[in-house]
mmCIF file of C-alpha atoms in Angstrom:
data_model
loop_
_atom_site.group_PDB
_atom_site.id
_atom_site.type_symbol
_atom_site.label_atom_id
_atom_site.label_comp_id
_atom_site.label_asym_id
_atom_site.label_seq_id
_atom_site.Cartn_x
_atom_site.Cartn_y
_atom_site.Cartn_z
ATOM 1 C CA UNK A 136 13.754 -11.660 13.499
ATOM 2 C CA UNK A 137 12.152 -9.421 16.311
ATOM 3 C CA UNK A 138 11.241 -6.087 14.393
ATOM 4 C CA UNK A 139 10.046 -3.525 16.973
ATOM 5 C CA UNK A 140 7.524 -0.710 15.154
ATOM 6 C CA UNK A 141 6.484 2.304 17.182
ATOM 7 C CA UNK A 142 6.135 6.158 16.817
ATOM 8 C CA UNK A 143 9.851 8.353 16.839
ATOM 9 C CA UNK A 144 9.792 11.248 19.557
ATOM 10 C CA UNK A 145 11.978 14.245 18.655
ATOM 11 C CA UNK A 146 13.948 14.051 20.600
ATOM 12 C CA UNK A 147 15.698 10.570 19.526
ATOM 13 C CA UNK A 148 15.855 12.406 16.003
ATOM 14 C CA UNK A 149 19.375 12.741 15.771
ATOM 15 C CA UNK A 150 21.992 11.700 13.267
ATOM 16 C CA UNK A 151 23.447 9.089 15.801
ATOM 17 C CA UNK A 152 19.853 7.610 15.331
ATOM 18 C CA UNK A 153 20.374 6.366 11.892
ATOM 19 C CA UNK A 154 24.040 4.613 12.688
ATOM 20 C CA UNK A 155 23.100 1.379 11.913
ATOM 21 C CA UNK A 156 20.960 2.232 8.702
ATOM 22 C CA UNK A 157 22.085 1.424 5.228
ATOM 23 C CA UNK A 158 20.233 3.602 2.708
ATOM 24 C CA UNK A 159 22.551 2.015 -0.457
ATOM 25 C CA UNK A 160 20.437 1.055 -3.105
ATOM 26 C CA UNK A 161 22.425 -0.178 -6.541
ATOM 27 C CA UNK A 162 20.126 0.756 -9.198
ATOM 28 C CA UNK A 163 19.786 -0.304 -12.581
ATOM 29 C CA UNK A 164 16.833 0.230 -14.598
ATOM 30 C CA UNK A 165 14.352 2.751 -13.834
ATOM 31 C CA UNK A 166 10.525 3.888 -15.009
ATOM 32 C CA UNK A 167 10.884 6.551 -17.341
ATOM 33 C CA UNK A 168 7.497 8.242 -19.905
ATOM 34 C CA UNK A 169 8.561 7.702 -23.113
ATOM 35 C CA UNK A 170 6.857 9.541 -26.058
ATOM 36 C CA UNK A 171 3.697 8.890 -25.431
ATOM 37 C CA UNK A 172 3.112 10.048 -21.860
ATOM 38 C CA UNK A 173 3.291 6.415 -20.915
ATOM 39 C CA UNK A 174 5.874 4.208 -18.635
ATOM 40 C CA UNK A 175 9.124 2.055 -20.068
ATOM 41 C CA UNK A 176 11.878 0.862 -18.534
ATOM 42 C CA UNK A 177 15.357 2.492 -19.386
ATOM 43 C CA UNK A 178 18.556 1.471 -18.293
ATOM 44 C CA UNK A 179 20.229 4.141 -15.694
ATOM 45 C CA UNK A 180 22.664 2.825 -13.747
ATOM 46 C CA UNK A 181 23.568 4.588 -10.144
ATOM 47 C CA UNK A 182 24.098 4.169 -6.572
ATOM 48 C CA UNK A 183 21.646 5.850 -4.603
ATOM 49 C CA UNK A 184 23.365 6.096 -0.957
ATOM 50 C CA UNK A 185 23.223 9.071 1.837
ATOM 51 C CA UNK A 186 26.193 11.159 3.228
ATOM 52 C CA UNK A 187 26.730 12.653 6.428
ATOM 53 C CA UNK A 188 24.852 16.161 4.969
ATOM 54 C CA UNK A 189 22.200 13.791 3.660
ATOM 55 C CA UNK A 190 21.649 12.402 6.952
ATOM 56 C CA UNK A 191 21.254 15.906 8.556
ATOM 57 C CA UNK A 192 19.121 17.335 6.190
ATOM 58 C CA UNK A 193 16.811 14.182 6.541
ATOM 59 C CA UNK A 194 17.092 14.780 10.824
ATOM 60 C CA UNK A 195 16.218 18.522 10.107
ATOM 61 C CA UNK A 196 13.286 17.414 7.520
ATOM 62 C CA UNK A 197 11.717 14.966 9.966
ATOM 63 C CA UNK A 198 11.539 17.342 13.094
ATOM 64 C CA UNK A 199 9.514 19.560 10.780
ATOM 65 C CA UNK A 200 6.843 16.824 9.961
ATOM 66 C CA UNK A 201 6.541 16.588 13.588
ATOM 67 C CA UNK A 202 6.369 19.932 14.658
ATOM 68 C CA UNK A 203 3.414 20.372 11.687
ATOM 69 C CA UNK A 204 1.677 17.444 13.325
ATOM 70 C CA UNK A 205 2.519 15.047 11.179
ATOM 71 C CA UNK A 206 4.213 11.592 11.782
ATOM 72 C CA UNK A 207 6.981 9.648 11.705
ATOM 73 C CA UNK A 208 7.629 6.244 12.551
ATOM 74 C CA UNK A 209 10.970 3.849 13.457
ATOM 75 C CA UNK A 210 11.337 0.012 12.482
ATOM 76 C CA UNK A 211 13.784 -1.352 15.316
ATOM 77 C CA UNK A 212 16.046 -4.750 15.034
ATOM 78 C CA UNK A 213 18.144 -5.037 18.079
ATOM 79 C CA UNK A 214 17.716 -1.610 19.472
ATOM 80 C CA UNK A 215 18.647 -0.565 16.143
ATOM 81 C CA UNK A 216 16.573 1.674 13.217
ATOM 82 C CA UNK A 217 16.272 -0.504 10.170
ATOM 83 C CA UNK A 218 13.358 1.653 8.665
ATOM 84 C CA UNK A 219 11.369 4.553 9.067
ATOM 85 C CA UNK A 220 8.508 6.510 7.583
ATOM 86 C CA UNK A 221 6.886 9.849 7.496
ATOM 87 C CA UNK A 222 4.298 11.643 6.652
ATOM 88 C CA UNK A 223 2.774 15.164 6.572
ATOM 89 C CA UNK A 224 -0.603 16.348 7.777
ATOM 90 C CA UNK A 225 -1.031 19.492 5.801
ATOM 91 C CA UNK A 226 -3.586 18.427 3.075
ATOM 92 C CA UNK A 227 -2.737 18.588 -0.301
ATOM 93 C CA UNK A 228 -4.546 17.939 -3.619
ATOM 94 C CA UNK A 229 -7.522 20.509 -5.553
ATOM 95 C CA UNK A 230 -9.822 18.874 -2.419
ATOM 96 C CA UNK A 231 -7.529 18.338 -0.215
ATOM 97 C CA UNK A 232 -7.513 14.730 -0.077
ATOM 98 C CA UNK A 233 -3.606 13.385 -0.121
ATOM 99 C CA UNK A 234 -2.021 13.221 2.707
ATOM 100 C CA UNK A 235 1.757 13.353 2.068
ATOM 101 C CA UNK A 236 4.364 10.037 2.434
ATOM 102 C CA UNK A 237 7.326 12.190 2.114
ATOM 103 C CA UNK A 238 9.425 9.254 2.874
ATOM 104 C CA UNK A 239 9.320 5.279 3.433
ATOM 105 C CA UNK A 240 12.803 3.678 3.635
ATOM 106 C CA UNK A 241 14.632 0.235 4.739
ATOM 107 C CA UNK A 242 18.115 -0.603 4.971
ATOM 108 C CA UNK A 243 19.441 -2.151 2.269
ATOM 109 C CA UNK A 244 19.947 -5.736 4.330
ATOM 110 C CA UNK A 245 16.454 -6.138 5.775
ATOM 111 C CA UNK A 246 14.537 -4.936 1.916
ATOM 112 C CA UNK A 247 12.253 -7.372 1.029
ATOM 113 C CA UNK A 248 11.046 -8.756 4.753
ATOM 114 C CA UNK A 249 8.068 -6.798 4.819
ATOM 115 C CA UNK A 250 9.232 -4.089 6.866
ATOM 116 C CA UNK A 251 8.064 -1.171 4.387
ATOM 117 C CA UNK A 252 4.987 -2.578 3.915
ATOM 118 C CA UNK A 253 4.245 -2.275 7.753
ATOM 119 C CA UNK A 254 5.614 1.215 7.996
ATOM 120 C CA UNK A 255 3.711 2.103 4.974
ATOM 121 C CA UNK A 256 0.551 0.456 6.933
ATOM 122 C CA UNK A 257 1.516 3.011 9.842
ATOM 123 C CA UNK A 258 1.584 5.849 7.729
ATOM 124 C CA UNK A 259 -1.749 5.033 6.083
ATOM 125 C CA UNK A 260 -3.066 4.887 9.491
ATOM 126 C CA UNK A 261 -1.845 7.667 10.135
ATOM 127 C CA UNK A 262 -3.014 9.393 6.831
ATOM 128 C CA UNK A 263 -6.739 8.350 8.000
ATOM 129 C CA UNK A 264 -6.604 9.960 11.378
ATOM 130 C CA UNK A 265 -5.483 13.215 9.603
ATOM 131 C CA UNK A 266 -8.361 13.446 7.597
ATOM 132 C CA UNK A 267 -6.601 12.136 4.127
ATOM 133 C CA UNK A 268 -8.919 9.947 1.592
ATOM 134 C CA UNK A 269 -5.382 9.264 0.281
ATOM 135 C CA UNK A 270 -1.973 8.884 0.188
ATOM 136 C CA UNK A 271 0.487 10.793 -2.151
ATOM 137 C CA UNK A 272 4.062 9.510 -2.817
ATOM 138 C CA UNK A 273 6.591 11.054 -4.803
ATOM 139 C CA UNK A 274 8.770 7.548 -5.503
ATOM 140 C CA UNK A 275 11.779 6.958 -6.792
ATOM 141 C CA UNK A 276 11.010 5.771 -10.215
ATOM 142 C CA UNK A 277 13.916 2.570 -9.764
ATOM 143 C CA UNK A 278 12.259 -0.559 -11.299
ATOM 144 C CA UNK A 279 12.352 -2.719 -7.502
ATOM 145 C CA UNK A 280 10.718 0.367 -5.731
ATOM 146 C CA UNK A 281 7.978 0.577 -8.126
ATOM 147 C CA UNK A 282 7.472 -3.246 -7.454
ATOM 148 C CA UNK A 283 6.880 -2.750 -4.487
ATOM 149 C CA UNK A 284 4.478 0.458 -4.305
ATOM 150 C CA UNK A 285 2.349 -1.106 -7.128
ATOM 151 C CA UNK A 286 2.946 -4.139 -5.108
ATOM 152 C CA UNK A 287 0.547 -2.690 -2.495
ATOM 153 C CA UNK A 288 -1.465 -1.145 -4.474
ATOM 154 C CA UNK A 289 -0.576 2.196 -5.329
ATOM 155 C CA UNK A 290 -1.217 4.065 -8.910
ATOM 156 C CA UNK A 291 -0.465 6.606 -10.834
ATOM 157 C CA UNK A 292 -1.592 10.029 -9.012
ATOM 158 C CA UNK A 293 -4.737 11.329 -10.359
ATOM 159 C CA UNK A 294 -3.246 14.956 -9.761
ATOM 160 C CA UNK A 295 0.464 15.594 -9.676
ATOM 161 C CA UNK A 296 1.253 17.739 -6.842
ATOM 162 C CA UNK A 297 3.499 20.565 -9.153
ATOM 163 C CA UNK A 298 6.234 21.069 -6.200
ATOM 164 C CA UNK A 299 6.710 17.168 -5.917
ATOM 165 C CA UNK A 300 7.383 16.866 -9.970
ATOM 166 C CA UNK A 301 9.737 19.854 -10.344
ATOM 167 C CA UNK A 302 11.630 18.747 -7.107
ATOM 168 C CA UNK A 303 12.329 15.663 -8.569
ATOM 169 C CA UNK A 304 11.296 15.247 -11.929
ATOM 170 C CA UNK A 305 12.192 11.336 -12.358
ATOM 171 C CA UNK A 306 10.136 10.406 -9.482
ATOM 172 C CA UNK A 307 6.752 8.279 -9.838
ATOM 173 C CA UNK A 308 3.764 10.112 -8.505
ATOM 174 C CA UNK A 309 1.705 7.430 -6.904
ATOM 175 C CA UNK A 310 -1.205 7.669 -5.244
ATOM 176 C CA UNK A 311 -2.803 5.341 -2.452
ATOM 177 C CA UNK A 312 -7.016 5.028 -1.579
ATOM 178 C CA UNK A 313 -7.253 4.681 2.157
#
């Protein structure tokens, strides 16, 4: 399989963009802090899939990292997106050293190829060239994308970025060393 990896222009952001993307993720157990402030597994069963509103908020939220200077980047089979990434150059952090991953995604029939772990190479890139000592990532807290972020190395955030927690409050914040 031929997977094409290169910066997204603006311009191509458009909903048509992600026709041939599958976001569906069937999720069953999940990371949650139990009593003690530290992780367990808990059963939670849900789909996690994207609508057509999804989709446009996503379109709307990646033009913004853009026009902020940050990045975002396209995994291509066929002429079509499989995966993307992005991520924001505004520091964040008490020193300013995260840069944020404010998304990393694959659809659902390529997981597991290595695609996200060359987008999330990109982005670290990326992260480097804006000045970031680190990565932040807000994750979804589902047991297979944990496995993979700790996969590559990422831990628990040293400082939880308050706007990232409240947002979504189940998430894992992870953090990445460039």
């Amino acid at each position: 399989m031929n997977v094409v990896f290169r910066p997204l222009e603006a311009a191509e952001l458009t909903e048509k963009l992600f026709g041939a993307f599958d976001r569906r993720q069937e999720v069953k157990d999940c990371y949650r802090r139990d009593e003690r402030g530290g992780w367990c597994v808990r059963a939670d069963p849900f789909t996690d899939d994207w609508n057509a509103e999804d989709y446009a908020f996503l379109v709307r939220c990646l033009l913004r990292t853009l026009e902020r200077g940050g990045a975002v980047y396209g995994a291509f089979v066929s002429g079509e997106l499989k995966g993307f990434c992005s991520l924001e150059a505004e520091p964040l952090g008490s020193a300013g050293q995260y840069r944020d991953l404010t998304s990393l995604h694959v659809s659902c029939e390529l997981r597991g190829r290595g695609i996200g772990k060359r987008l999330f190479a990109l982005a670290a890139d990326a992260a480097r060239r804006l000045g970031g000592k680190k990565l932040y990532i807000s994750s979804h807290s589902a047991v297979e994308t944990q496995a993979f972020y700790r996969g590559i190395g990422c831990v628990d955030a040293a400082e939880t970025v308050a706007a990232h927690a409240e947002r979504e409050p189940y998430d894992c914040q992870l953090e990445y060393c460039l």
